[in-house]
mmCIF file of C-alpha atoms in Angstrom:
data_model
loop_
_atom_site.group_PDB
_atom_site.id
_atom_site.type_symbol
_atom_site.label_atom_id
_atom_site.label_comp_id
_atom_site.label_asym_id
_atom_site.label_seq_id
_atom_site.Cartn_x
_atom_site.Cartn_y
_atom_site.Cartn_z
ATOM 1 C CA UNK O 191 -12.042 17.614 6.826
ATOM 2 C CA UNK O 192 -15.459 17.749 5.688
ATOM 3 C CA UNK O 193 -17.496 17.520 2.526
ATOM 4 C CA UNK O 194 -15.901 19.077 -0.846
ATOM 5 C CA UNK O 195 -12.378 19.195 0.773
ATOM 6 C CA UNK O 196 -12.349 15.528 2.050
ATOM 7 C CA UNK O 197 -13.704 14.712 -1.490
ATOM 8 C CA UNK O 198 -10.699 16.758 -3.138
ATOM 9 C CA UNK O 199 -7.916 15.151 -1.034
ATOM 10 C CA UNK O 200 -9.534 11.263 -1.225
ATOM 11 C CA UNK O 201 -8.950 12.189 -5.334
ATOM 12 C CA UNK O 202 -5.320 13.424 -4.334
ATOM 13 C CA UNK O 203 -4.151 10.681 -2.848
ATOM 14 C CA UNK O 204 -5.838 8.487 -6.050
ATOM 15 C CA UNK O 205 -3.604 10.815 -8.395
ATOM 16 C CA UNK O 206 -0.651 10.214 -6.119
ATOM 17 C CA UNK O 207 -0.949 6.358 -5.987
ATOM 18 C CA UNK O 208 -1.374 6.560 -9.679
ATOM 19 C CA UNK O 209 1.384 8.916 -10.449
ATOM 20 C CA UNK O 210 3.897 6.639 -8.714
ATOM 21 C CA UNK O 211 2.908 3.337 -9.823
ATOM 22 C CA UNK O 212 5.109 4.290 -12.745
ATOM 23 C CA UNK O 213 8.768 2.828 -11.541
ATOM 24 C CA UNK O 214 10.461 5.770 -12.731
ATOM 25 C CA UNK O 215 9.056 8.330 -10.587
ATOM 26 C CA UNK O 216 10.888 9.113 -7.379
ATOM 27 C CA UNK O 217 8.671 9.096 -4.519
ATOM 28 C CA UNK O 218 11.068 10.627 -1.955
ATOM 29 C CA UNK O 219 11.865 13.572 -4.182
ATOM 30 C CA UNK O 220 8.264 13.568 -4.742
ATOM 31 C CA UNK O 221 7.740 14.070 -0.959
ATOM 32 C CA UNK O 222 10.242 16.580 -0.507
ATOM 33 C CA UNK O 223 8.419 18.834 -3.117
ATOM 34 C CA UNK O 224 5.365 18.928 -1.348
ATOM 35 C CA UNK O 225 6.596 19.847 1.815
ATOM 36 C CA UNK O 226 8.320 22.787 -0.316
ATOM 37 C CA UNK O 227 4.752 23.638 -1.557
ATOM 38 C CA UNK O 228 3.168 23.245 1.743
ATOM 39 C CA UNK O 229 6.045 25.718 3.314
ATOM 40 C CA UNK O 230 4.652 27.875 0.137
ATOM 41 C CA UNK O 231 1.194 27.958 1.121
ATOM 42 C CA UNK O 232 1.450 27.776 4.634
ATOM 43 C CA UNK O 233 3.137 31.548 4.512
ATOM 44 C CA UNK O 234 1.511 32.838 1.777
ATOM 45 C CA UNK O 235 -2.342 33.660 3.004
ATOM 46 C CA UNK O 236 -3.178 35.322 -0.308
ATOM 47 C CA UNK O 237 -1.969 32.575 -2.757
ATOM 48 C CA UNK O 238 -4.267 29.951 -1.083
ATOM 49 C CA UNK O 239 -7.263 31.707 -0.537
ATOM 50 C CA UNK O 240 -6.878 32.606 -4.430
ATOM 51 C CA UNK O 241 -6.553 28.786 -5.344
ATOM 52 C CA UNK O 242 -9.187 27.477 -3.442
ATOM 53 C CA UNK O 243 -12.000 30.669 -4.420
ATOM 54 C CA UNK O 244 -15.182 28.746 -5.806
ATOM 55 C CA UNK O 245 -16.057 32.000 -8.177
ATOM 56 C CA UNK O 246 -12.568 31.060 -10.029
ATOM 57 C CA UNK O 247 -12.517 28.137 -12.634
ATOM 58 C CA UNK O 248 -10.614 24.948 -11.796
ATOM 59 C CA UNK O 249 -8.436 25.819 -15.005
ATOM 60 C CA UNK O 250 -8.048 29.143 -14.343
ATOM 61 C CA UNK O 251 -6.477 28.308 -10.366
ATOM 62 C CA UNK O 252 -4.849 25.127 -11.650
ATOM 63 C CA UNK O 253 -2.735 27.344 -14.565
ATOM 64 C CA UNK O 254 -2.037 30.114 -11.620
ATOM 65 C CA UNK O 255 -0.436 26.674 -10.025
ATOM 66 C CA UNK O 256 1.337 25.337 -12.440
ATOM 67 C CA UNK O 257 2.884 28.766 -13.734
ATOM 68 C CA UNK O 258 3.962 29.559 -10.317
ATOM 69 C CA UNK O 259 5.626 25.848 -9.903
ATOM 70 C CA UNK O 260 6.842 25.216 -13.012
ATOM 71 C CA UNK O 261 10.809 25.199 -13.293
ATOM 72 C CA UNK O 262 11.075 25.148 -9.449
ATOM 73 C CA UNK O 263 9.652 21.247 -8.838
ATOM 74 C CA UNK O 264 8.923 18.393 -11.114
ATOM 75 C CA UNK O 265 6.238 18.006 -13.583
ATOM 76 C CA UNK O 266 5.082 15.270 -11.670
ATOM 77 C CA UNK O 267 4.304 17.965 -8.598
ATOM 78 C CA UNK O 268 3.105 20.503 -10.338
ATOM 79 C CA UNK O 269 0.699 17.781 -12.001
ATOM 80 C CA UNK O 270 -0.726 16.581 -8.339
ATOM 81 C CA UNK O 271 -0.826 20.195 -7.051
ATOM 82 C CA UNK O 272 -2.506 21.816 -10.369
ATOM 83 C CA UNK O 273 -4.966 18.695 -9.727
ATOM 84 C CA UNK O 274 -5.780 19.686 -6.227
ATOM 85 C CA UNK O 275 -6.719 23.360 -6.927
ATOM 86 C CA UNK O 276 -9.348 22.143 -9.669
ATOM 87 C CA UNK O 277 -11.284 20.323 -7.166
ATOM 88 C CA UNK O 278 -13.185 22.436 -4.535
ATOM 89 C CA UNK O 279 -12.848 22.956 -1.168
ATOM 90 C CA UNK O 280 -14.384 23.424 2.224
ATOM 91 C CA UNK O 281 -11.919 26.063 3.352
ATOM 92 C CA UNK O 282 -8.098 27.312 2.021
ATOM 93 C CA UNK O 283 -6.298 25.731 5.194
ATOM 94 C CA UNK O 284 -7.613 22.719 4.330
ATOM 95 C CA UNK O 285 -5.585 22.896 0.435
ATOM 96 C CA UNK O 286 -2.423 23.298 2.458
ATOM 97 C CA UNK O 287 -3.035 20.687 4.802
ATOM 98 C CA UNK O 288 -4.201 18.305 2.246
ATOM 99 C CA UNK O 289 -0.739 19.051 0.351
ATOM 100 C CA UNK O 290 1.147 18.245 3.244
ATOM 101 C CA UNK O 291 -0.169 15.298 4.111
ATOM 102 C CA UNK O 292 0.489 14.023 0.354
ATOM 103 C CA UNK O 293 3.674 14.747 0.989
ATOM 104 C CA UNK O 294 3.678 12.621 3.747
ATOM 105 C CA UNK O 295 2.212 10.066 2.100
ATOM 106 C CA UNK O 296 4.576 10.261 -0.912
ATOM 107 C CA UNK O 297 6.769 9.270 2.134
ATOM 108 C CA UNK O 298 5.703 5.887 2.807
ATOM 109 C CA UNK O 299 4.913 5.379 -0.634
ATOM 110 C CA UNK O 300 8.884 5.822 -0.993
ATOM 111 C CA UNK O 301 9.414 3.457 2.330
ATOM 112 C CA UNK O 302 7.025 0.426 0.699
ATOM 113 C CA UNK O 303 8.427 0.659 -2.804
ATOM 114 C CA UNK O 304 12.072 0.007 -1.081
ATOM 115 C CA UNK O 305 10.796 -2.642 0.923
ATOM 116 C CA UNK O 306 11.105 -1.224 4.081
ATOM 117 C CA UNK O 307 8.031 0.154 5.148
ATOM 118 C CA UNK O 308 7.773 -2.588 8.618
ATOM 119 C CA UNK O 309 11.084 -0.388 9.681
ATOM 120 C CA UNK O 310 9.502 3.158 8.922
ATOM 121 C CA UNK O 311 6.428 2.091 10.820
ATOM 122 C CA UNK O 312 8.738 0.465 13.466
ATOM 123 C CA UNK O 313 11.262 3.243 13.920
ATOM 124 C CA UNK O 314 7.933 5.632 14.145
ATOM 125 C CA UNK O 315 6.203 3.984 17.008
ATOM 126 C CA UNK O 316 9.549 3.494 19.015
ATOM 127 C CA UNK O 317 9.884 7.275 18.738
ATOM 128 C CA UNK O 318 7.036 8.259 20.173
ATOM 129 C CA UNK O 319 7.729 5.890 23.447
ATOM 130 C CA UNK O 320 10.961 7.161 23.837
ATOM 131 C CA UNK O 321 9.667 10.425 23.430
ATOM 132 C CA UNK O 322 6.361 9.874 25.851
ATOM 133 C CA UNK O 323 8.807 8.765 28.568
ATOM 134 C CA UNK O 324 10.990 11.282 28.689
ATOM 135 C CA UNK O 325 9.145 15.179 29.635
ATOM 136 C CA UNK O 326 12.351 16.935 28.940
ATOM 137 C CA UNK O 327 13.079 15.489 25.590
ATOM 138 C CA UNK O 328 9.505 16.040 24.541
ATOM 139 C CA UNK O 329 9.446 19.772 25.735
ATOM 140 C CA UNK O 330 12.873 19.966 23.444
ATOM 141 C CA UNK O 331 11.225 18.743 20.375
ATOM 142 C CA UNK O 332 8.042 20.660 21.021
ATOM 143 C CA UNK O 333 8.908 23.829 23.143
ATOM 144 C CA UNK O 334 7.977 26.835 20.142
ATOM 145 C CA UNK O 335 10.292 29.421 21.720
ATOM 146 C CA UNK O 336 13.238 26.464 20.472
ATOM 147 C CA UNK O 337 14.270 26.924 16.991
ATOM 148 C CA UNK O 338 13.759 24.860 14.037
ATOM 149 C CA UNK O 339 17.294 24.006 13.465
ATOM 150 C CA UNK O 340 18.089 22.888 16.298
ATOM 151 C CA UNK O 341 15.152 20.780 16.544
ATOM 152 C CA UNK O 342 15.977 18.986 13.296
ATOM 153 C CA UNK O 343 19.856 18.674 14.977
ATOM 154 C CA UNK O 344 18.293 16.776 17.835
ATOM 155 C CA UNK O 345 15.777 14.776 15.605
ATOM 156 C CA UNK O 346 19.708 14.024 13.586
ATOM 157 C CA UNK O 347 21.314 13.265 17.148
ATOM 158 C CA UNK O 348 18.360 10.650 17.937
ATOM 159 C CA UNK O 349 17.801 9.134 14.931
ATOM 160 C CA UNK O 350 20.838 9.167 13.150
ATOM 161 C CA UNK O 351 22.311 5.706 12.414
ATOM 162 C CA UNK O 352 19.308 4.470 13.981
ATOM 163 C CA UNK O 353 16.734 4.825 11.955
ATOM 164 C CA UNK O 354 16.163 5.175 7.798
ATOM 165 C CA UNK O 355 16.211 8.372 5.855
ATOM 166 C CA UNK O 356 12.622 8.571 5.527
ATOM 167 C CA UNK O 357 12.074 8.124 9.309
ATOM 168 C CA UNK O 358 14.148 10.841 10.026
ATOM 169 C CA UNK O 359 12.447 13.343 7.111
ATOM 170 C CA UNK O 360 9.035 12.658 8.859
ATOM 171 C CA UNK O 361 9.821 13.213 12.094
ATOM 172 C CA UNK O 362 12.286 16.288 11.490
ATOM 173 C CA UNK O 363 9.149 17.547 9.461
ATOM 174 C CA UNK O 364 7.098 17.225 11.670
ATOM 175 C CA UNK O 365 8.784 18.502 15.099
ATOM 176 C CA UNK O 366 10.433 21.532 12.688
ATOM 177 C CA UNK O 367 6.600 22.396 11.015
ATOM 178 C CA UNK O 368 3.743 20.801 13.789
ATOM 179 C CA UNK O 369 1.289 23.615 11.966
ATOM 180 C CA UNK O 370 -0.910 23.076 15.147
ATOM 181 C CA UNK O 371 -0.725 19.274 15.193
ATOM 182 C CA UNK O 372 1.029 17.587 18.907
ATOM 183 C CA UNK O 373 3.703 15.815 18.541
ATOM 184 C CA UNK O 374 1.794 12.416 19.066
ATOM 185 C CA UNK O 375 -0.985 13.512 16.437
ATOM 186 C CA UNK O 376 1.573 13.975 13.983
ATOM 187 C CA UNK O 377 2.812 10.044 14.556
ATOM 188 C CA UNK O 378 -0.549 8.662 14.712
ATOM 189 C CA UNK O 379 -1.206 10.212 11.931
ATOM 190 C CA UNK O 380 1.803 8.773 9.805
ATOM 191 C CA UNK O 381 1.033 5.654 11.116
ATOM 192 C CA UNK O 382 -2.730 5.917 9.945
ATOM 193 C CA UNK O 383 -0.920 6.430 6.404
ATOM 194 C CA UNK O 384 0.766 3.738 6.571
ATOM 195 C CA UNK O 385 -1.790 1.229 7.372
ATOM 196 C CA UNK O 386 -3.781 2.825 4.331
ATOM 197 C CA UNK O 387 -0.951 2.303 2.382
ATOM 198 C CA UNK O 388 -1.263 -1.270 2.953
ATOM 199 C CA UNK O 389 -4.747 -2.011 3.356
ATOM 200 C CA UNK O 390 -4.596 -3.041 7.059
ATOM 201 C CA UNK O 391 -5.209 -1.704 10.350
ATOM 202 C CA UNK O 392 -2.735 -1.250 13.302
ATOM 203 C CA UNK O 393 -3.251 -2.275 16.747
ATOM 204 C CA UNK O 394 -1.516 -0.849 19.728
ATOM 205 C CA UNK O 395 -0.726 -4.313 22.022
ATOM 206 C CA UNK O 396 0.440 -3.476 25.499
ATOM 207 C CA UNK O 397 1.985 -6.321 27.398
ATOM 208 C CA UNK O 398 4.016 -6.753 30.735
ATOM 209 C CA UNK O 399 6.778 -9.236 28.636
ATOM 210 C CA UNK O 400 7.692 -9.489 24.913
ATOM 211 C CA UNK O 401 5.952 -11.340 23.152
ATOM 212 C CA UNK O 402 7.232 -14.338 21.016
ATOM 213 C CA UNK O 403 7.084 -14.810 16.896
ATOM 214 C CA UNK O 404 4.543 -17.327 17.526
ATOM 215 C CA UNK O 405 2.953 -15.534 19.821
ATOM 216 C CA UNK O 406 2.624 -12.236 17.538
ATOM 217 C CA UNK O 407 1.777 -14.372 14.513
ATOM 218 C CA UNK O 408 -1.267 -16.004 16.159
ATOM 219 C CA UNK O 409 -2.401 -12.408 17.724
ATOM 220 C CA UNK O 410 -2.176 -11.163 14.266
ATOM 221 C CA UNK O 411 -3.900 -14.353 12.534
ATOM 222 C CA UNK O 412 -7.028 -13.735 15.595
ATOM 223 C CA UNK O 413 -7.168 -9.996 15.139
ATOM 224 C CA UNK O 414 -6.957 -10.088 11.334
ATOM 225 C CA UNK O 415 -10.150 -12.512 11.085
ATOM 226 C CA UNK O 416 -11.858 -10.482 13.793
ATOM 227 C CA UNK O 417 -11.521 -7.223 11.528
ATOM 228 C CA UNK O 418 -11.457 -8.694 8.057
ATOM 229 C CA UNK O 419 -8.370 -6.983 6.811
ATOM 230 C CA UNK O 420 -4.222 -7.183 7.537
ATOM 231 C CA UNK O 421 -3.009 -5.731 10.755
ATOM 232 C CA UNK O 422 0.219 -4.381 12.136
ATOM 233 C CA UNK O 423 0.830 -4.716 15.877
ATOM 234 C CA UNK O 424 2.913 -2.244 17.846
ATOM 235 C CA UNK O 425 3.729 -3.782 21.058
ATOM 236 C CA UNK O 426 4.210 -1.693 23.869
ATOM 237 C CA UNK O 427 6.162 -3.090 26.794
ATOM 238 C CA UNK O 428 4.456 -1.884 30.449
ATOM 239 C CA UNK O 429 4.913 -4.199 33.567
ATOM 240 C CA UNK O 430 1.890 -2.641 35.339
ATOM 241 C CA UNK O 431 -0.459 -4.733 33.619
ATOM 242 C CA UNK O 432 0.628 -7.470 35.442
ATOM 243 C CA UNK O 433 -0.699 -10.153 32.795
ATOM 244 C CA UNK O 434 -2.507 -10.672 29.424
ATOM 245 C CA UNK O 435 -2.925 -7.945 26.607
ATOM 246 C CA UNK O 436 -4.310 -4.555 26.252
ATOM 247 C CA UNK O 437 -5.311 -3.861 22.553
ATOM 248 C CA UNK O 438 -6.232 -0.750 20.730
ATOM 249 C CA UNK O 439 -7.162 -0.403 17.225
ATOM 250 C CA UNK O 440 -8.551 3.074 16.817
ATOM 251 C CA UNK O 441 -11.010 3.887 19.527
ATOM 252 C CA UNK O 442 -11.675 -0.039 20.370
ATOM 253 C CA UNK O 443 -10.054 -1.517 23.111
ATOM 254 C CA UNK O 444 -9.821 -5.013 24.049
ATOM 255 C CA UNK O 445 -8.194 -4.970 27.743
ATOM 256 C CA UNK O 446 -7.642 -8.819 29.402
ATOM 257 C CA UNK O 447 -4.703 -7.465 31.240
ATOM 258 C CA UNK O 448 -4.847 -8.691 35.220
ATOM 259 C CA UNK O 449 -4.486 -5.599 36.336
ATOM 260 C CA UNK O 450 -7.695 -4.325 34.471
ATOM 261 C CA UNK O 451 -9.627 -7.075 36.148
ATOM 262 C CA UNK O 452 -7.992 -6.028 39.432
ATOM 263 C CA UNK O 453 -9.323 -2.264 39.285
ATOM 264 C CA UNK O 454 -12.685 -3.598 37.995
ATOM 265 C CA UNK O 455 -12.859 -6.230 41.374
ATOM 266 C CA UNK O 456 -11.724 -3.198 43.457
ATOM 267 C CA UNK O 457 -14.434 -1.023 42.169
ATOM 268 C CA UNK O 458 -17.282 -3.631 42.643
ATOM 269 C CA UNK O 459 -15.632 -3.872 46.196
ATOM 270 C CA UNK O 460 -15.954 0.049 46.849
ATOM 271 C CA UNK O 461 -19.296 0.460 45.065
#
């Protein structure tokens, strides 16, 4: 998103951290209702391009909101949504993609107020490897001739028992509803929420063994005064790095993996 649009979501997701600072407002439900408005949106071409027209007041499209909400989701949705249409934007899609990822967000907000927010972000990344190592199950979850119901029955098969509620919302939300995002977009960008969520950054570690608590502890201590701010590994397990660590945090890599150094020696060699 650019300009007035990333402007008007950066205030949405102020309103949202607001709105459920108060104890008694429930996140998940919250999150739930925003998908339902997103669905709403996302099929209804007219309705969005109405709310987000720049020659219509803020209070005129935020009323239009709230009257078409009101009695079918909380006051504390139609409150964030009616907030959303005052602002401007750069285009309508990017109102109904704004609104979904709130939703997503409302998520994790949900996940950290329960105190299990490590397992969401856990439960996310392990996922996506089991899903990037397998082509079949990946084409099942992503094929679009394959219905939505029986993608959210296979997200229920994989999940279920192994992962938390919220886990298996997100995913079956996303795999059910990609609206153009990949599969591995969508879990990236959950994961970029959740970071946000807590202030910190998350680095992808690949490694040819596990690494110990000790271990972990003083990679996190290194990387978190190299960055200036809290991060959360994900440690990927690959024995054809031979040795050392390969880590990513956004589009920075650190690679001191022996097989890294081999390819660069065999290179020099060729060249």
């Amino acid at each position: 998103m650019i300009g007035a649009s990333r402007e008007a979501l950066a205030a949405g997701r102020e309103n949202l951290d607001s709105l459920t600072d108060n104890t008694s407002v429930d996140s998940a439900k919250l999150a739930q209702e925003l998908t339902a408005v997103t669905d709403l949106l996302d099929r209804e071409v007219s309705l969005r391009r109405v709310l987000t027209d720049p020659s219509r007041s803020g209070q005129d499209k935020a009323q239009l909101a709230a009257s078409l909400l009101a009695g079918q989701v909380s006051g504390e949705t139609v409150d964030l949504v009616s907030g959303l249409v005052r602002s401007r934007w750069s285009g309508a899609r990017d109102l109904v993609d704004s609104v979904e990822e709130l939703a997503a967000y409302a998520e994790i907000i949900a996940a950290d107020k329960a105190g299990v927010l490590d397992d969401v972000e856990d439960e996310l990344f392990r996922f996506g490897r089991i899903v990037s190592g397998s082509h079949e199950l990946r084409a099942a979850l992503t094929e679009p001739k394959a219905g939505a119901a029986g993608k959210a029955a296979l997200v229920a098969k994989l999940l279920g028992g192994r992962a938390g509620d919220g886990t298996v919302r997100l995913v079956s939300s996303l795999v059910t509803k990609p609206r153009g995002r990949s599969l591995e977009q969508g879990l990236e960008s959950y994961s970029k929420l959740a970071a946000a969520r807590r202030d910190r950054v998350v680095a992808l570690v690949t490694t040819a063994v596990p690494l110990s608590d000790s271990q972990k502890e003083r990679l996190t201590g290194a990387l978190g005064r190299l960055y200036g701010r809290h991060v959360h590994l994900n440690i990927d397990i690959d024995p054809e790095v031979v040795g050392g660590l390969r880590v990513q945090i956004g589009d920075e890599i650190i690679d001191g993996t022996v097989s890294s150094r081999l390819e660069g020696a065999r290179q020099a060699l060729e060249g």
